[in-house]
PDB file of C-alpha atoms in Angstrom:
ATOM      1  CA  MET R   1     -20.327  21.798  12.951  1.00  0.00           C
ATOM      2  CA  SER R   2     -22.825  21.705  10.097  1.00  0.00           C
ATOM      3  CA  VAL R   3     -23.419  18.430   8.325  1.00  0.00           C
ATOM      4  CA  GLU R   4     -23.623  20.410   5.091  1.00  0.00           C
ATOM      5  CA  THR R   5     -20.285  20.887   3.371  1.00  0.00           C
ATOM      6  CA  SER R   6     -19.229  23.368   0.760  1.00  0.00           C
ATOM      7  CA  PRO R   7     -16.314  22.976  -1.671  1.00  0.00           C
ATOM      8  CA  GLU R   8     -14.447  25.413   0.601  1.00  0.00           C
ATOM      9  CA  ASP R   9     -15.025  23.140   3.622  1.00  0.00           C
ATOM     10  CA  ALA R  10     -13.794  20.145   1.703  1.00  0.00           C
ATOM     11  CA  THR R  11     -10.572  21.959   0.767  1.00  0.00           C
ATOM     12  CA  GLN R  12      -9.999  22.624   4.438  1.00  0.00           C
ATOM     13  CA  CYS R  13     -11.031  19.204   5.614  1.00  0.00           C
ATOM     14  CA  CYS R  14      -8.030  17.042   5.234  1.00  0.00           C
ATOM     15  CA  SER R  15      -4.664  16.235   6.635  1.00  0.00           C
ATOM     16  CA  PRO R  16      -1.557  17.277   4.694  1.00  0.00           C
ATOM     17  CA  VAL R  17      -1.476  13.753   3.320  1.00  0.00           C
ATOM     18  CA  MET R  18      -4.905  14.302   1.810  1.00  0.00           C
ATOM     19  CA  ARG R  19      -3.912  17.679   0.432  1.00  0.00           C
ATOM     20  CA  GLU R  20      -1.886  15.953  -2.224  1.00  0.00           C
ATOM     21  CA  PRO R  21      -2.780  12.750  -4.078  1.00  0.00           C
ATOM     22  CA  LEU R  22      -1.523   9.547  -2.542  1.00  0.00           C
ATOM     23  CA  SER R  23       0.737   7.499  -4.792  1.00  0.00           C
ATOM     24  CA  ALA R  24      -0.392   4.045  -5.873  1.00  0.00           C
ATOM     25  CA  GLU R  25       2.143   2.561  -3.405  1.00  0.00           C
ATOM     26  CA  GLN R  26       0.997   4.675  -0.447  1.00  0.00           C
ATOM     27  CA  SER R  27      -2.618   3.860  -1.229  1.00  0.00           C
ATOM     28  CA  ALA R  28      -1.931   0.127  -1.368  1.00  0.00           C
ATOM     29  CA  GLU R  29      -0.126   0.163   1.968  1.00  0.00           C
ATOM     30  CA  LEU R  30      -2.738   2.255   3.785  1.00  0.00           C
ATOM     31  CA  ALA R  31      -5.674   0.437   2.188  1.00  0.00           C
ATOM     32  CA  ARG R  32      -4.348  -2.837   3.571  1.00  0.00           C
ATOM     33  CA  VAL R  33      -4.820  -1.515   7.123  1.00  0.00           C
ATOM     34  CA  PHE R  34      -8.226   0.025   6.408  1.00  0.00           C
ATOM     35  CA  LYS R  35      -9.365  -3.237   4.826  1.00  0.00           C
ATOM     36  CA  ALA R  36      -8.283  -5.196   7.901  1.00  0.00           C
ATOM     37  CA  ILE R  37     -10.327  -2.986  10.208  1.00  0.00           C
ATOM     38  CA  GLY R  38     -13.146  -2.614   7.664  1.00  0.00           C
ATOM     39  CA  GLU R  39     -14.921  -5.652   9.012  1.00  0.00           C
ATOM     40  CA  PRO R  40     -17.236  -5.367  12.032  1.00  0.00           C
ATOM     41  CA  VAL R  41     -15.871  -8.340  14.010  1.00  0.00           C
ATOM     42  CA  ARG R  42     -12.274  -7.280  13.480  1.00  0.00           C
ATOM     43  CA  LEU R  43     -12.957  -3.668  14.429  1.00  0.00           C
ATOM     44  CA  ARG R  44     -14.732  -4.841  17.550  1.00  0.00           C
ATOM     45  CA  LEU R  45     -11.851  -7.191  18.375  1.00  0.00           C
ATOM     46  CA  LEU R  46      -9.476  -4.264  18.011  1.00  0.00           C
ATOM     47  CA  SER R  47     -11.527  -2.176  20.444  1.00  0.00           C
ATOM     48  CA  LEU R  48     -11.782  -5.099  22.893  1.00  0.00           C
ATOM     49  CA  ILE R  49      -8.014  -5.579  22.845  1.00  0.00           C
ATOM     50  CA  ALA R  50      -7.302  -1.849  23.152  1.00  0.00           C
ATOM     51  CA  SER R  51      -9.688  -1.446  26.053  1.00  0.00           C
ATOM     52  CA  HIS R  52      -8.778  -4.669  27.900  1.00  0.00           C
ATOM     53  CA  ALA R  53      -7.022  -4.480  31.263  1.00  0.00           C
ATOM     54  CA  GLY R  54      -3.294  -3.966  30.651  1.00  0.00           C
ATOM     55  CA  GLY R  55      -3.896  -3.191  26.986  1.00  0.00           C
ATOM     56  CA  GLU R  56      -3.629  -6.813  25.965  1.00  0.00           C
ATOM     57  CA  ALA R  57      -5.963  -9.765  25.596  1.00  0.00           C
ATOM     58  CA  CYS R  58      -5.822 -13.418  24.630  1.00  0.00           C
ATOM     59  CA  VAL R  59      -8.384 -15.318  22.557  1.00  0.00           C
ATOM     60  CA  CYS R  60      -9.719 -16.612  25.874  1.00  0.00           C
ATOM     61  CA  ASP R  61     -10.657 -13.020  26.803  1.00  0.00           C
ATOM     62  CA  LEU R  62     -12.285 -12.287  23.458  1.00  0.00           C
ATOM     63  CA  THR R  63     -14.498 -15.217  22.527  1.00  0.00           C
ATOM     64  CA  GLY R  64     -17.163 -14.356  25.118  1.00  0.00           C
ATOM     65  CA  ALA R  65     -18.126 -11.176  23.270  1.00  0.00           C
ATOM     66  CA  PHE R  66     -19.053 -13.010  20.059  1.00  0.00           C
ATOM     67  CA  GLU R  67     -21.183 -15.913  18.979  1.00  0.00           C
ATOM     68  CA  LEU R  68     -18.275 -17.130  16.931  1.00  0.00           C
ATOM     69  CA  SER R  69     -15.954 -20.119  17.277  1.00  0.00           C
ATOM     70  CA  GLY R  70     -12.423 -19.830  18.618  1.00  0.00           C
ATOM     71  CA  PRO R  71     -10.904 -20.612  15.191  1.00  0.00           C
ATOM     72  CA  THR R  72     -12.999 -17.887  13.554  1.00  0.00           C
ATOM     73  CA  ILE R  73     -11.835 -15.352  16.167  1.00  0.00           C
ATOM     74  CA  SER R  74      -8.257 -16.550  15.635  1.00  0.00           C
ATOM     75  CA  HIS R  75      -8.594 -16.052  11.879  1.00  0.00           C
ATOM     76  CA  HIS R  76      -9.701 -12.450  12.363  1.00  0.00           C
ATOM     77  CA  LEU R  77      -6.845 -11.850  14.810  1.00  0.00           C
ATOM     78  CA  LYS R  78      -4.429 -13.184  12.196  1.00  0.00           C
ATOM     79  CA  VAL R  79      -5.735 -10.708   9.602  1.00  0.00           C
ATOM     80  CA  LEU R  80      -5.285  -7.845  12.066  1.00  0.00           C
ATOM     81  CA  ARG R  81      -1.796  -9.067  12.919  1.00  0.00           C
ATOM     82  CA  GLU R  82      -0.747  -9.431   9.287  1.00  0.00           C
ATOM     83  CA  ALA R  83      -1.861  -5.871   8.613  1.00  0.00           C
ATOM     84  CA  GLY R  84       0.290  -4.624  11.521  1.00  0.00           C
ATOM     85  CA  VAL R  85      -2.724  -3.442  13.535  1.00  0.00           C
ATOM     86  CA  ILE R  86      -2.000  -5.748  16.487  1.00  0.00           C
ATOM     87  CA  GLU R  87       0.918  -7.885  17.578  1.00  0.00           C
ATOM     88  CA  GLY R  88       0.948 -11.100  19.563  1.00  0.00           C
ATOM     89  CA  GLU R  89       3.268 -12.584  22.143  1.00  0.00           C
ATOM     90  CA  ARG R  90       3.046 -16.177  23.270  1.00  0.00           C
ATOM     91  CA  ARG R  91       3.196 -16.656  27.038  1.00  0.00           C
ATOM     92  CA  GLY R  92       2.480 -20.171  28.219  1.00  0.00           C
ATOM     93  CA  THR R  93      -0.696 -21.553  26.633  1.00  0.00           C
ATOM     94  CA  TRP R  94      -1.942 -18.282  25.159  1.00  0.00           C
ATOM     95  CA  ILE R  95      -0.911 -15.623  22.703  1.00  0.00           C
ATOM     96  CA  TYR R  96      -1.508 -12.155  24.138  1.00  0.00           C
ATOM     97  CA  TYR R  97      -2.459  -9.489  21.614  1.00  0.00           C
ATOM     98  CA  ARG R  98      -1.971  -5.765  21.890  1.00  0.00           C
ATOM     99  CA  VAL R  99      -2.586  -2.821  19.589  1.00  0.00           C
ATOM    100  CA  ARG R 100       0.298  -1.328  17.617  1.00  0.00           C
ATOM    101  CA  PRO R 101      -0.394   2.374  18.207  1.00  0.00           C
ATOM    102  CA  GLU R 102       2.059   3.460  15.519  1.00  0.00           C
ATOM    103  CA  THR R 103      -0.099   1.769  12.877  1.00  0.00           C
ATOM    104  CA  LEU R 104      -3.262   3.436  14.142  1.00  0.00           C
ATOM    105  CA  ARG R 105      -1.478   6.765  14.211  1.00  0.00           C
ATOM    106  CA  ALA R 106      -0.269   6.310  10.627  1.00  0.00           C
ATOM    107  CA  VAL R 107      -3.723   5.582   9.241  1.00  0.00           C
ATOM    108  CA  SER R 108      -5.625   8.087  11.381  1.00  0.00           C
ATOM    109  CA  SER R 109      -3.227  10.859  10.366  1.00  0.00           C
ATOM    110  CA  VAL R 110      -4.288  10.344   6.750  1.00  0.00           C
ATOM    111  CA  LEU R 111      -7.896  11.102   7.655  1.00  0.00           C
ATOM    112  CA  VAL R 112      -7.738  13.465  10.598  1.00  0.00           C
ATOM    113  CA  PRO R 113      -8.877  17.027   9.818  1.00  0.00           C
ATOM    114  CA  ALA R 114      -6.050  19.428   9.114  1.00  0.00           C
ATOM    115  CA  ASP R 115      -7.227  21.878  11.810  1.00  0.00           C
ATOM    116  CA  ALA R 116      -6.857  19.189  14.502  1.00  0.00           C
ATOM    117  CA  GLU R 117      -3.524  18.070  13.126  1.00  0.00           C
ATOM    118  CA  ALA R 118      -2.163  21.592  13.059  1.00  0.00           C
ATOM    119  CA  VAL R 119      -2.844  21.884  16.782  1.00  0.00           C
ATOM    120  CA  THR R 120      -1.093  18.645  17.644  1.00  0.00           C
ATOM    121  CA  ALA R 121       1.860  19.028  15.258  1.00  0.00           C
TER     122      ALA R 121
ATOM    123  CA  MET E   1       8.595   7.552  18.974  1.00  0.00           C
ATOM    124  CA  SER E   2       9.791   3.974  19.298  1.00  0.00           C
ATOM    125  CA  VAL E   3       8.332   1.341  17.041  1.00  0.00           C
ATOM    126  CA  GLU E   4       8.473  -1.080  19.972  1.00  0.00           C
ATOM    127  CA  THR E   5       5.349  -1.081  22.096  1.00  0.00           C
ATOM    128  CA  SER E   6       4.755  -2.265  25.605  1.00  0.00           C
ATOM    129  CA  PRO E   7       1.401  -3.160  27.169  1.00  0.00           C
ATOM    130  CA  GLU E   8       1.546   0.232  28.896  1.00  0.00           C
ATOM    131  CA  ASP E   9       1.927   2.010  25.529  1.00  0.00           C
ATOM    132  CA  ALA E  10      -1.040   0.123  24.160  1.00  0.00           C
ATOM    133  CA  THR E  11      -3.220   1.195  27.094  1.00  0.00           C
ATOM    134  CA  GLN E  12      -2.309   4.794  26.360  1.00  0.00           C
ATOM    135  CA  CYS E  13      -2.566   4.508  22.635  1.00  0.00           C
ATOM    136  CA  CYS E  14      -6.149   4.958  21.816  1.00  0.00           C
ATOM    137  CA  SER E  15      -8.941   7.439  21.587  1.00  0.00           C
ATOM    138  CA  PRO E  16     -11.691   7.376  24.212  1.00  0.00           C
ATOM    139  CA  VAL E  17     -13.741   5.376  21.766  1.00  0.00           C
ATOM    140  CA  MET E  18     -11.063   2.676  21.812  1.00  0.00           C
ATOM    141  CA  ARG E  19     -10.805   2.764  25.587  1.00  0.00           C
ATOM    142  CA  GLU E  20     -14.093   0.936  25.788  1.00  0.00           C
ATOM    143  CA  PRO E  21     -15.311  -1.847  23.521  1.00  0.00           C
ATOM    144  CA  LEU E  22     -17.338  -0.771  20.513  1.00  0.00           C
ATOM    145  CA  SER E  23     -20.831  -2.220  20.349  1.00  0.00           C
ATOM    146  CA  ALA E  24     -21.727  -4.509  17.473  1.00  0.00           C
ATOM    147  CA  GLU E  25     -23.778  -1.650  15.975  1.00  0.00           C
ATOM    148  CA  GLN E  26     -20.991   0.932  16.245  1.00  0.00           C
ATOM    149  CA  SER E  27     -18.539  -1.525  14.751  1.00  0.00           C
ATOM    150  CA  ALA E  28     -20.811  -2.303  11.808  1.00  0.00           C
ATOM    151  CA  GLU E  29     -21.308   1.380  11.035  1.00  0.00           C
ATOM    152  CA  LEU E  30     -17.614   2.336  11.300  1.00  0.00           C
ATOM    153  CA  ALA E  31     -16.411  -0.799   9.493  1.00  0.00           C
ATOM    154  CA  ARG E  32     -18.568   0.166   6.502  1.00  0.00           C
ATOM    155  CA  VAL E  33     -16.513   3.333   6.048  1.00  0.00           C
ATOM    156  CA  PHE E  34     -13.175   1.600   6.636  1.00  0.00           C
ATOM    157  CA  LYS E  35     -14.132  -1.090   4.117  1.00  0.00           C
ATOM    158  CA  ALA E  36     -14.967   1.572   1.512  1.00  0.00           C
ATOM    159  CA  ILE E  37     -11.561   3.207   1.855  1.00  0.00           C
ATOM    160  CA  GLY E  38      -9.806  -0.137   2.368  1.00  0.00           C
ATOM    161  CA  GLU E  39      -9.220  -0.520  -1.335  1.00  0.00           C
ATOM    162  CA  PRO E  40      -6.221   1.124  -3.042  1.00  0.00           C
ATOM    163  CA  VAL E  41      -8.081   2.681  -5.975  1.00  0.00           C
ATOM    164  CA  ARG E  42     -10.797   4.087  -3.748  1.00  0.00           C
ATOM    165  CA  LEU E  43      -8.342   5.486  -1.229  1.00  0.00           C
ATOM    166  CA  ARG E  44      -6.411   7.106  -4.034  1.00  0.00           C
ATOM    167  CA  LEU E  45      -9.632   8.510  -5.539  1.00  0.00           C
ATOM    168  CA  LEU E  46     -10.445   9.985  -2.147  1.00  0.00           C
ATOM    169  CA  SER E  47      -7.060  11.692  -1.961  1.00  0.00           C
ATOM    170  CA  LEU E  48      -7.374  12.942  -5.553  1.00  0.00           C
ATOM    171  CA  ILE E  49     -10.794  14.475  -4.807  1.00  0.00           C
ATOM    172  CA  ALA E  50      -9.658  15.966  -1.492  1.00  0.00           C
ATOM    173  CA  SER E  51      -6.588  17.529  -3.062  1.00  0.00           C
ATOM    174  CA  HIS E  52      -8.219  18.695  -6.307  1.00  0.00           C
ATOM    175  CA  ALA E  53      -8.566  22.407  -6.974  1.00  0.00           C
ATOM    176  CA  GLY E  54     -11.678  23.700  -5.183  1.00  0.00           C
ATOM    177  CA  GLY E  55     -11.936  20.457  -3.193  1.00  0.00           C
ATOM    178  CA  GLU E  56     -14.072  18.798  -5.812  1.00  0.00           C
ATOM    179  CA  ALA E  57     -13.540  16.684  -8.903  1.00  0.00           C
ATOM    180  CA  CYS E  58     -15.563  15.006 -11.621  1.00  0.00           C
ATOM    181  CA  VAL E  59     -14.882  11.613 -13.187  1.00  0.00           C
ATOM    182  CA  CYS E  60     -13.290  13.554 -16.066  1.00  0.00           C
ATOM    183  CA  ASP E  61     -10.649  14.840 -13.620  1.00  0.00           C
ATOM    184  CA  LEU E  62      -9.966  11.407 -12.123  1.00  0.00           C
ATOM    185  CA  THR E  63      -9.693   8.895 -14.960  1.00  0.00           C
ATOM    186  CA  GLY E  64      -6.279  10.171 -16.102  1.00  0.00           C
ATOM    187  CA  ALA E  65      -4.625   8.958 -12.867  1.00  0.00           C
ATOM    188  CA  PHE E  66      -5.608   5.312 -13.419  1.00  0.00           C
ATOM    189  CA  GLU E  67      -5.435   2.731 -16.144  1.00  0.00           C
ATOM    190  CA  LEU E  68      -9.066   1.945 -15.463  1.00  0.00           C
ATOM    191  CA  SER E  69     -12.223   2.510 -17.469  1.00  0.00           C
ATOM    192  CA  GLY E  70     -14.649   5.312 -16.692  1.00  0.00           C
ATOM    193  CA  PRO E  71     -17.331   2.836 -15.511  1.00  0.00           C
ATOM    194  CA  THR E  72     -14.851   1.178 -13.120  1.00  0.00           C
ATOM    195  CA  ILE E  73     -13.943   4.573 -11.639  1.00  0.00           C
ATOM    196  CA  SER E  74     -17.651   5.392 -11.375  1.00  0.00           C
ATOM    197  CA  HIS E  75     -18.271   2.130  -9.539  1.00  0.00           C
ATOM    198  CA  HIS E  76     -15.592   2.960  -6.944  1.00  0.00           C
ATOM    199  CA  LEU E  77     -17.001   6.482  -6.569  1.00  0.00           C
ATOM    200  CA  LYS E  78     -20.439   4.952  -5.941  1.00  0.00           C
ATOM    201  CA  VAL E  79     -19.020   2.783  -3.121  1.00  0.00           C
ATOM    202  CA  LEU E  80     -17.390   5.809  -1.535  1.00  0.00           C
ATOM    203  CA  ARG E  81     -20.634   7.785  -1.875  1.00  0.00           C
ATOM    204  CA  GLU E  82     -22.776   5.034  -0.397  1.00  0.00           C
ATOM    205  CA  ALA E  83     -20.444   4.847   2.618  1.00  0.00           C
ATOM    206  CA  GLY E  84     -20.843   8.614   3.147  1.00  0.00           C
ATOM    207  CA  VAL E  85     -17.169   9.330   2.424  1.00  0.00           C
ATOM    208  CA  ILE E  86     -17.901  11.609  -0.523  1.00  0.00           C
ATOM    209  CA  GLU E  87     -20.966  13.298  -1.927  1.00  0.00           C
ATOM    210  CA  GLY E  88     -21.810  14.194  -5.490  1.00  0.00           C
ATOM    211  CA  GLU E  89     -23.632  17.078  -7.109  1.00  0.00           C
ATOM    212  CA  ARG E  90     -24.706  17.077 -10.728  1.00  0.00           C
ATOM    213  CA  ARG E  91     -23.868  20.247 -12.648  1.00  0.00           C
ATOM    214  CA  GLY E  92     -24.483  20.044 -16.390  1.00  0.00           C
ATOM    215  CA  THR E  93     -22.893  16.953 -17.876  1.00  0.00           C
ATOM    216  CA  TRP E  94     -20.842  15.953 -14.835  1.00  0.00           C
ATOM    217  CA  ILE E  95     -21.271  14.949 -11.232  1.00  0.00           C
ATOM    218  CA  TYR E  96     -18.823  16.800  -9.022  1.00  0.00           C
ATOM    219  CA  TYR E  97     -17.620  14.875  -5.986  1.00  0.00           C
ATOM    220  CA  ARG E  98     -16.267  16.235  -2.737  1.00  0.00           C
ATOM    221  CA  VAL E  99     -15.155  14.749   0.534  1.00  0.00           C
ATOM    222  CA  ARG E 100     -17.548  14.694   3.503  1.00  0.00           C
ATOM    223  CA  PRO E 101     -15.141  15.837   6.240  1.00  0.00           C
ATOM    224  CA  GLU E 102     -17.549  14.863   9.013  1.00  0.00           C
ATOM    225  CA  THR E 103     -17.275  11.213   7.996  1.00  0.00           C
ATOM    226  CA  LEU E 104     -13.486  11.330   7.941  1.00  0.00           C
ATOM    227  CA  ARG E 105     -13.505  13.023  11.342  1.00  0.00           C
ATOM    228  CA  ALA E 106     -15.784  10.349  12.765  1.00  0.00           C
ATOM    229  CA  VAL E 107     -13.628   7.435  11.646  1.00  0.00           C
ATOM    230  CA  SER E 108     -10.266   9.076  12.342  1.00  0.00           C
ATOM    231  CA  SER E 109     -11.376   9.952  15.877  1.00  0.00           C
ATOM    232  CA  VAL E 110     -11.800   6.234  16.556  1.00  0.00           C
ATOM    233  CA  LEU E 111      -8.166   5.600  15.776  1.00  0.00           C
ATOM    234  CA  VAL E 112      -6.358   8.823  16.648  1.00  0.00           C
ATOM    235  CA  PRO E 113      -4.078   8.540  19.671  1.00  0.00           C
ATOM    236  CA  ALA E 114      -5.622   9.798  22.899  1.00  0.00           C
ATOM    237  CA  ASP E 115      -2.758  12.242  23.558  1.00  0.00           C
ATOM    238  CA  ALA E 116      -3.424  14.021  20.253  1.00  0.00           C
ATOM    239  CA  GLU E 117      -7.172  13.997  20.824  1.00  0.00           C
ATOM    240  CA  ALA E 118      -6.773  15.476  24.312  1.00  0.00           C
ATOM    241  CA  VAL E 119      -4.970  18.463  22.829  1.00  0.00           C
ATOM    242  CA  THR E 120      -7.642  19.099  20.224  1.00  0.00           C
ATOM    243  CA  ALA E 121     -10.677  18.462  22.454  1.00  0.00           C
TER     244      ALA E 121
END
């Protein structure tokens, strides 16, 4: 795939959602999720949770990867949770977080190339 | 597809990229793009450009959709351009913007469910 794009390529590039303008409401809802993951620590936390054994992780599993305090990690987890990217369940001392795949699907489907989406539809 | 998720679902949810932790560098690079589109006006601009006739649009095509000044729209377009989400080409008076599909592919592939990606690989 060439890095160069032509106007023709761009017309072909996008999911059905991108083939018509998003409404202000749709944009606000989707942008909230993109904003939550548009921060390096939060995106890395998301990947750490998604890839952790059993698909879930507690703060105790996550702090080691960062030179950040527990409360800072917890703040970022809260932002991800409020945007619906992850969900948490308290079990004993810890809250265990896991990815909400339906949210990732919703936002990735906005961006995924139409040719790929056509195959998987 | 159920909205409820189990730890098993979460393990299955994610692209290969999400099956192992992103490095700090990968996260920083990807988060830059998500941050650029994590703003309602910019996400809507992106969809307006992607869906515009010929796959390209100038500021003159875009201002009508917003109650925002031309300079404000131009600022948002600059953020999208600097993140590699769109590119611009000057022709006469106007700069014509189009989507860079390779950037959208790169970021959507991080989030797209593994089952969909397996089909399109």
